[in-house]
Tab-separated table of N, CA, C and O in Angstrom:
chain	number	residue	atom	x	y	z
A	661	UNK	N	23.725	-36.169	-9.365
A	661	UNK	CA	23.338	-35.225	-10.451
A	661	UNK	C	22.132	-34.382	-9.985
A	661	UNK	O	22.253	-33.147	-10.046
A	662	UNK	N	21.128	-35.073	-9.384
A	662	UNK	CA	19.964	-34.303	-8.925
A	662	UNK	C	20.273	-33.477	-7.764
A	662	UNK	O	19.773	-32.372	-7.613
A	663	UNK	N	21.160	-33.966	-6.928
A	663	UNK	CA	21.642	-33.251	-5.742
A	663	UNK	C	22.329	-31.942	-6.174
A	663	UNK	O	22.094	-30.877	-5.520
A	664	UNK	N	23.142	-31.934	-7.156
A	664	UNK	CA	23.813	-30.755	-7.642
A	664	UNK	C	22.836	-29.719	-8.162
A	664	UNK	O	22.958	-28.543	-7.942
A	665	UNK	N	21.776	-30.215	-8.860
A	665	UNK	CA	20.800	-29.349	-9.449
A	665	UNK	C	20.022	-28.679	-8.308
A	665	UNK	O	19.698	-27.492	-8.403
A	666	UNK	N	19.687	-29.463	-7.285
A	666	UNK	CA	18.979	-28.793	-6.141
A	666	UNK	C	19.830	-27.862	-5.402
A	666	UNK	O	19.296	-26.785	-4.986
A	667	UNK	N	21.096	-28.148	-5.220
A	667	UNK	CA	22.012	-27.165	-4.564
A	667	UNK	C	22.100	-25.880	-5.426
A	667	UNK	O	22.050	-24.822	-4.871
A	668	UNK	N	22.209	-26.048	-6.669
A	668	UNK	CA	22.290	-24.941	-7.596
A	668	UNK	C	21.008	-24.044	-7.515
A	668	UNK	O	21.013	-22.876	-7.419
A	669	UNK	N	19.868	-24.711	-7.489
A	669	UNK	CA	18.571	-24.012	-7.438
A	669	UNK	C	18.458	-23.364	-6.088
A	669	UNK	O	17.955	-22.202	-6.059
A	670	UNK	N	18.834	-23.963	-5.016
A	670	UNK	CA	18.759	-23.366	-3.670
A	670	UNK	C	19.728	-22.148	-3.605
A	670	UNK	O	19.260	-21.104	-3.138
A	671	UNK	N	20.891	-22.262	-4.146
A	671	UNK	CA	21.834	-21.184	-4.111
A	671	UNK	C	21.305	-19.982	-4.948
A	671	UNK	O	21.427	-18.822	-4.537
A	672	UNK	N	20.722	-20.309	-6.065
A	672	UNK	CA	20.133	-19.248	-6.890
A	672	UNK	C	18.976	-18.525	-6.148
A	672	UNK	O	18.877	-17.352	-6.204
A	673	UNK	N	18.143	-19.272	-5.522
A	673	UNK	CA	16.918	-18.793	-4.812
A	673	UNK	C	17.452	-17.825	-3.678
A	673	UNK	O	16.918	-16.727	-3.421
A	674	UNK	N	18.508	-18.233	-2.928
A	674	UNK	CA	19.072	-17.471	-1.836
A	674	UNK	C	19.609	-16.185	-2.471
A	674	UNK	O	19.433	-15.041	-1.875
A	675	UNK	N	20.328	-16.222	-3.549
A	675	UNK	CA	20.936	-14.989	-4.143
A	675	UNK	C	19.892	-14.049	-4.601
A	675	UNK	O	19.970	-12.875	-4.388
A	676	UNK	N	18.801	-14.561	-5.200
A	676	UNK	CA	17.702	-13.715	-5.688
A	676	UNK	C	16.995	-13.042	-4.520
A	676	UNK	O	16.728	-11.872	-4.516
A	677	UNK	N	16.779	-13.789	-3.406
A	677	UNK	CA	16.150	-13.237	-2.175
A	677	UNK	C	16.998	-12.131	-1.644
A	677	UNK	O	16.526	-11.094	-1.232
A	678	UNK	N	18.329	-12.306	-1.557
A	678	UNK	CA	19.224	-11.331	-0.983
A	678	UNK	C	19.211	-10.064	-1.909
A	678	UNK	O	19.217	-8.960	-1.344
A	679	UNK	N	19.186	-10.262	-3.141
A	679	UNK	CA	19.133	-9.096	-4.091
A	679	UNK	C	17.909	-8.318	-3.914
A	679	UNK	O	17.876	-7.124	-3.898
A	680	UNK	N	16.736	-9.019	-3.790
A	680	UNK	CA	15.482	-8.359	-3.565
A	680	UNK	C	15.422	-7.631	-2.212
A	680	UNK	O	14.927	-6.461	-2.203
A	681	UNK	N	16.003	-8.111	-1.196
A	681	UNK	CA	16.124	-7.471	0.114
A	681	UNK	C	16.971	-6.176	-0.069
A	681	UNK	O	16.556	-5.099	0.439
A	682	UNK	N	18.088	-6.354	-0.742
A	682	UNK	CA	18.999	-5.124	-0.907
A	682	UNK	C	18.322	-4.082	-1.688
A	682	UNK	O	18.446	-2.907	-1.354
A	683	UNK	N	17.595	-4.413	-2.717
A	683	UNK	CA	16.849	-3.397	-3.485
A	683	UNK	C	15.812	-2.701	-2.608
A	683	UNK	O	15.690	-1.472	-2.668
A	684	UNK	N	15.137	-3.451	-1.785
A	684	UNK	CA	14.109	-2.933	-0.953
A	684	UNK	C	14.665	-1.952	0.044
A	684	UNK	O	14.166	-0.842	0.310
A	685	UNK	N	15.837	-2.298	0.657
A	685	UNK	CA	16.504	-1.463	1.629
A	685	UNK	C	17.006	-0.187	0.990
A	685	UNK	O	16.952	0.901	1.552
A	686	UNK	N	17.537	-0.237	-0.187
A	686	UNK	CA	18.019	0.873	-0.972
A	686	UNK	C	16.866	1.833	-1.213
A	686	UNK	O	17.027	3.053	-1.199
A	687	UNK	N	15.680	1.350	-1.609
A	687	UNK	CA	14.546	2.152	-1.873
A	687	UNK	C	14.078	2.883	-0.648
A	687	UNK	O	13.739	4.094	-0.689
A	688	UNK	N	14.131	2.243	0.560
A	688	UNK	CA	13.822	2.866	1.788
A	688	UNK	C	14.753	4.051	2.106
A	688	UNK	O	14.314	5.072	2.552
A	689	UNK	N	16.046	3.836	1.863
A	689	UNK	CA	16.993	4.839	2.130
A	689	UNK	C	16.748	6.030	1.271
A	689	UNK	O	16.823	7.193	1.671
A	690	UNK	N	16.413	5.805	-0.061
A	690	UNK	CA	16.155	6.837	-0.964
A	690	UNK	C	14.918	7.658	-0.541
A	690	UNK	O	14.911	8.866	-0.639
A	691	UNK	N	13.870	6.967	-0.164
A	691	UNK	CA	12.670	7.698	0.277
A	691	UNK	C	12.965	8.485	1.497
A	691	UNK	O	12.482	9.662	1.535
A	692	UNK	N	13.709	8.005	2.454
A	692	UNK	CA	13.984	8.704	3.649
A	692	UNK	C	14.883	9.969	3.281
A	692	UNK	O	14.603	11.024	3.842
A	693	UNK	N	15.802	9.827	2.427
A	693	UNK	CA	16.608	11.003	1.977
A	693	UNK	C	15.803	11.992	1.282
A	693	UNK	O	16.001	13.225	1.491
A	694	UNK	N	14.846	11.562	0.434
A	694	UNK	CA	13.989	12.519	-0.265
A	694	UNK	C	13.102	13.293	0.744
A	694	UNK	O	12.819	14.460	0.566
A	695	UNK	N	12.586	12.551	1.703
A	695	UNK	CA	11.727	13.218	2.745
A	695	UNK	C	12.523	14.216	3.564
A	695	UNK	O	12.096	15.314	3.831
A	696	UNK	N	13.783	13.871	3.861
A	696	UNK	CA	14.693	14.739	4.610
A	696	UNK	C	14.920	16.057	3.772
A	696	UNK	O	14.817	17.146	4.258
A	697	UNK	N	15.259	15.880	2.486
A	697	UNK	CA	15.554	16.980	1.635
A	697	UNK	C	14.276	17.903	1.490
A	697	UNK	O	14.453	19.107	1.436
A	698	UNK	N	13.161	17.273	1.312
A	698	UNK	CA	11.888	18.066	1.221
A	698	UNK	C	11.610	18.851	2.494
A	698	UNK	O	11.191	20.032	2.391
A	699	UNK	N	11.929	18.317	3.620
A	699	UNK	CA	11.785	19.025	4.867
A	699	UNK	C	12.787	20.222	4.906
A	699	UNK	O	12.370	21.351	5.402
A	700	UNK	N	14.001	20.033	4.422
A	700	UNK	CA	14.929	21.117	4.456
A	700	UNK	C	14.479	22.252	3.459
A	700	UNK	O	14.588	23.419	3.791
A	701	UNK	N	13.962	21.890	2.310
A	701	UNK	CA	13.515	22.897	1.348
A	701	UNK	C	12.297	23.656	1.905
A	701	UNK	O	12.195	24.841	1.743
A	702	UNK	N	11.425	22.921	2.588
A	702	UNK	CA	10.285	23.615	3.148
A	702	UNK	C	10.679	24.619	4.264
A	702	UNK	O	10.180	25.732	4.322
A	703	UNK	N	11.595	24.187	5.157
A	703	UNK	CA	12.132	25.060	6.237
A	703	UNK	C	12.838	26.283	5.608
A	703	UNK	O	12.726	27.366	6.047
A	704	UNK	N	13.544	26.012	4.529
A	704	UNK	CA	14.278	27.070	3.819
A	704	UNK	C	13.321	28.136	3.239
A	704	UNK	O	13.528	29.371	3.389
A	705	UNK	N	12.280	27.610	2.611
A	705	UNK	CA	11.257	28.552	2.051
A	705	UNK	C	10.631	29.370	3.190
A	705	UNK	O	10.360	30.608	2.990
A	706	UNK	N	10.279	28.706	4.244
A	706	UNK	CA	9.674	29.413	5.429
A	706	UNK	C	10.620	30.476	6.006
A	706	UNK	O	10.159	31.604	6.313
A	707	UNK	N	11.917	30.157	6.069
A	707	UNK	CA	12.894	31.049	6.594
A	707	UNK	C	13.008	32.283	5.683
A	707	UNK	O	13.047	33.381	6.164
A	708	UNK	N	12.994	31.989	4.354
A	708	UNK	CA	13.185	33.171	3.466
A	708	UNK	C	12.009	34.090	3.513
A	708	UNK	O	12.067	35.330	3.441
A	709	UNK	N	10.801	33.484	3.764
A	709	UNK	CA	9.537	34.305	3.836
A	709	UNK	C	9.601	35.129	5.154
A	709	UNK	O	9.350	36.321	5.153
A	710	UNK	N	9.882	34.454	6.246
A	710	UNK	CA	9.791	35.185	7.589
A	710	UNK	C	10.976	36.129	7.759
A	710	UNK	O	10.792	37.115	8.497
A	711	UNK	N	12.171	35.929	7.183
A	711	UNK	CA	13.258	36.831	7.338
A	711	UNK	C	13.469	37.753	6.126
A	711	UNK	O	14.555	38.485	6.112
A	712	UNK	N	12.663	37.629	5.171
A	712	UNK	CA	12.785	38.393	3.959
A	712	UNK	C	14.157	38.183	3.242
A	712	UNK	O	14.821	39.083	2.801
A	713	UNK	N	14.481	36.890	3.204
A	713	UNK	CA	15.644	36.508	2.466
A	713	UNK	C	16.998	36.669	3.131
A	713	UNK	O	18.076	36.901	2.510
A	714	UNK	N	17.037	36.438	4.425
A	714	UNK	CA	18.274	36.553	5.186
A	714	UNK	C	19.292	35.495	4.716
A	714	UNK	O	18.899	34.355	4.434
A	715	UNK	N	20.571	35.870	4.672
A	715	UNK	CA	21.602	34.876	4.342
A	715	UNK	C	21.697	33.776	5.320
A	715	UNK	O	22.186	32.696	4.940
A	716	UNK	N	21.177	33.901	6.514
A	716	UNK	CA	21.272	32.812	7.499
A	716	UNK	C	20.387	31.630	6.982
A	716	UNK	O	20.659	30.456	7.432
A	717	UNK	N	19.386	31.895	6.172
A	717	UNK	CA	18.653	30.786	5.638
A	717	UNK	C	19.452	29.808	4.774
A	717	UNK	O	19.262	28.678	4.759
A	718	UNK	N	20.355	30.476	3.978
A	718	UNK	CA	21.233	29.630	3.155
A	718	UNK	C	22.108	28.714	4.084
A	718	UNK	O	22.254	27.523	3.655
A	719	UNK	N	22.616	29.261	5.115
A	719	UNK	CA	23.477	28.514	5.986
A	719	UNK	C	22.747	27.346	6.582
A	719	UNK	O	23.105	26.209	6.634
A	720	UNK	N	21.479	27.647	7.083
A	720	UNK	CA	20.652	26.615	7.686
A	720	UNK	C	20.201	25.606	6.706
A	720	UNK	O	20.264	24.395	7.001
A	721	UNK	N	19.965	25.973	5.440
A	721	UNK	CA	19.582	24.989	4.474
A	721	UNK	C	20.769	24.065	4.141
A	721	UNK	O	20.564	22.868	4.074
A	722	UNK	N	21.920	24.666	3.989
A	722	UNK	CA	23.147	23.830	3.719
A	722	UNK	C	23.366	22.841	4.852
A	722	UNK	O	23.642	21.586	4.584
A	723	UNK	N	23.281	23.286	6.062
A	723	UNK	CA	23.494	22.350	7.193
A	723	UNK	C	22.397	21.272	7.239
A	723	UNK	O	22.634	20.133	7.521
A	724	UNK	N	21.204	21.662	6.958
A	724	UNK	CA	20.104	20.651	6.976
A	724	UNK	C	20.338	19.628	5.911
A	724	UNK	O	20.201	18.432	6.211
A	725	UNK	N	20.703	20.043	4.659
A	725	UNK	CA	20.886	19.094	3.574
A	725	UNK	C	22.148	18.190	3.946
A	725	UNK	O	22.055	16.977	3.605
A	726	UNK	N	23.141	18.761	4.549
A	726	UNK	CA	24.286	17.928	4.956
A	726	UNK	C	23.908	16.886	5.922
A	726	UNK	O	24.441	15.801	5.933
A	727	UNK	N	22.986	17.246	6.886
A	727	UNK	CA	22.561	16.290	7.857
A	727	UNK	C	21.759	15.183	7.205
A	727	UNK	O	21.752	14.042	7.667
A	728	UNK	N	21.031	15.442	6.103
A	728	UNK	CA	20.322	14.430	5.347
A	728	UNK	C	21.332	13.428	4.789
A	728	UNK	O	21.099	12.195	4.780
A	729	UNK	N	22.466	13.899	4.305
A	729	UNK	CA	23.457	13.027	3.633
A	729	UNK	C	24.221	12.182	4.729
A	729	UNK	O	24.353	11.063	4.611
A	730	UNK	N	24.626	12.876	5.820
A	730	UNK	CA	25.339	12.205	6.870
A	730	UNK	C	24.379	11.244	7.601
A	730	UNK	O	24.858	10.159	8.033
A	731	UNK	N	23.134	11.602	7.779
A	731	UNK	CA	22.169	10.839	8.501
A	731	UNK	C	21.838	9.487	7.893
A	731	UNK	O	21.112	8.658	8.500
A	732	UNK	N	22.248	9.296	6.659
A	732	UNK	CA	21.872	7.967	5.952
A	732	UNK	C	22.396	6.924	6.815
A	732	UNK	O	21.972	5.845	7.007
């Protein structure tokens, strides 16, 4: 009886630890994606300023954002 309770407690502790690790890794991915997107927006704004709104800025911005998604 005591052995079963210890096994259950150990299994629960392992499950909680795995869940906490997964949450932490998901948070890291989200922060990385946010930083990537912020870099794209900054480059886009600089492009629009330096080229006076060239359509090439839109293309570069789209490619940059796609690389953020694929780069996950």
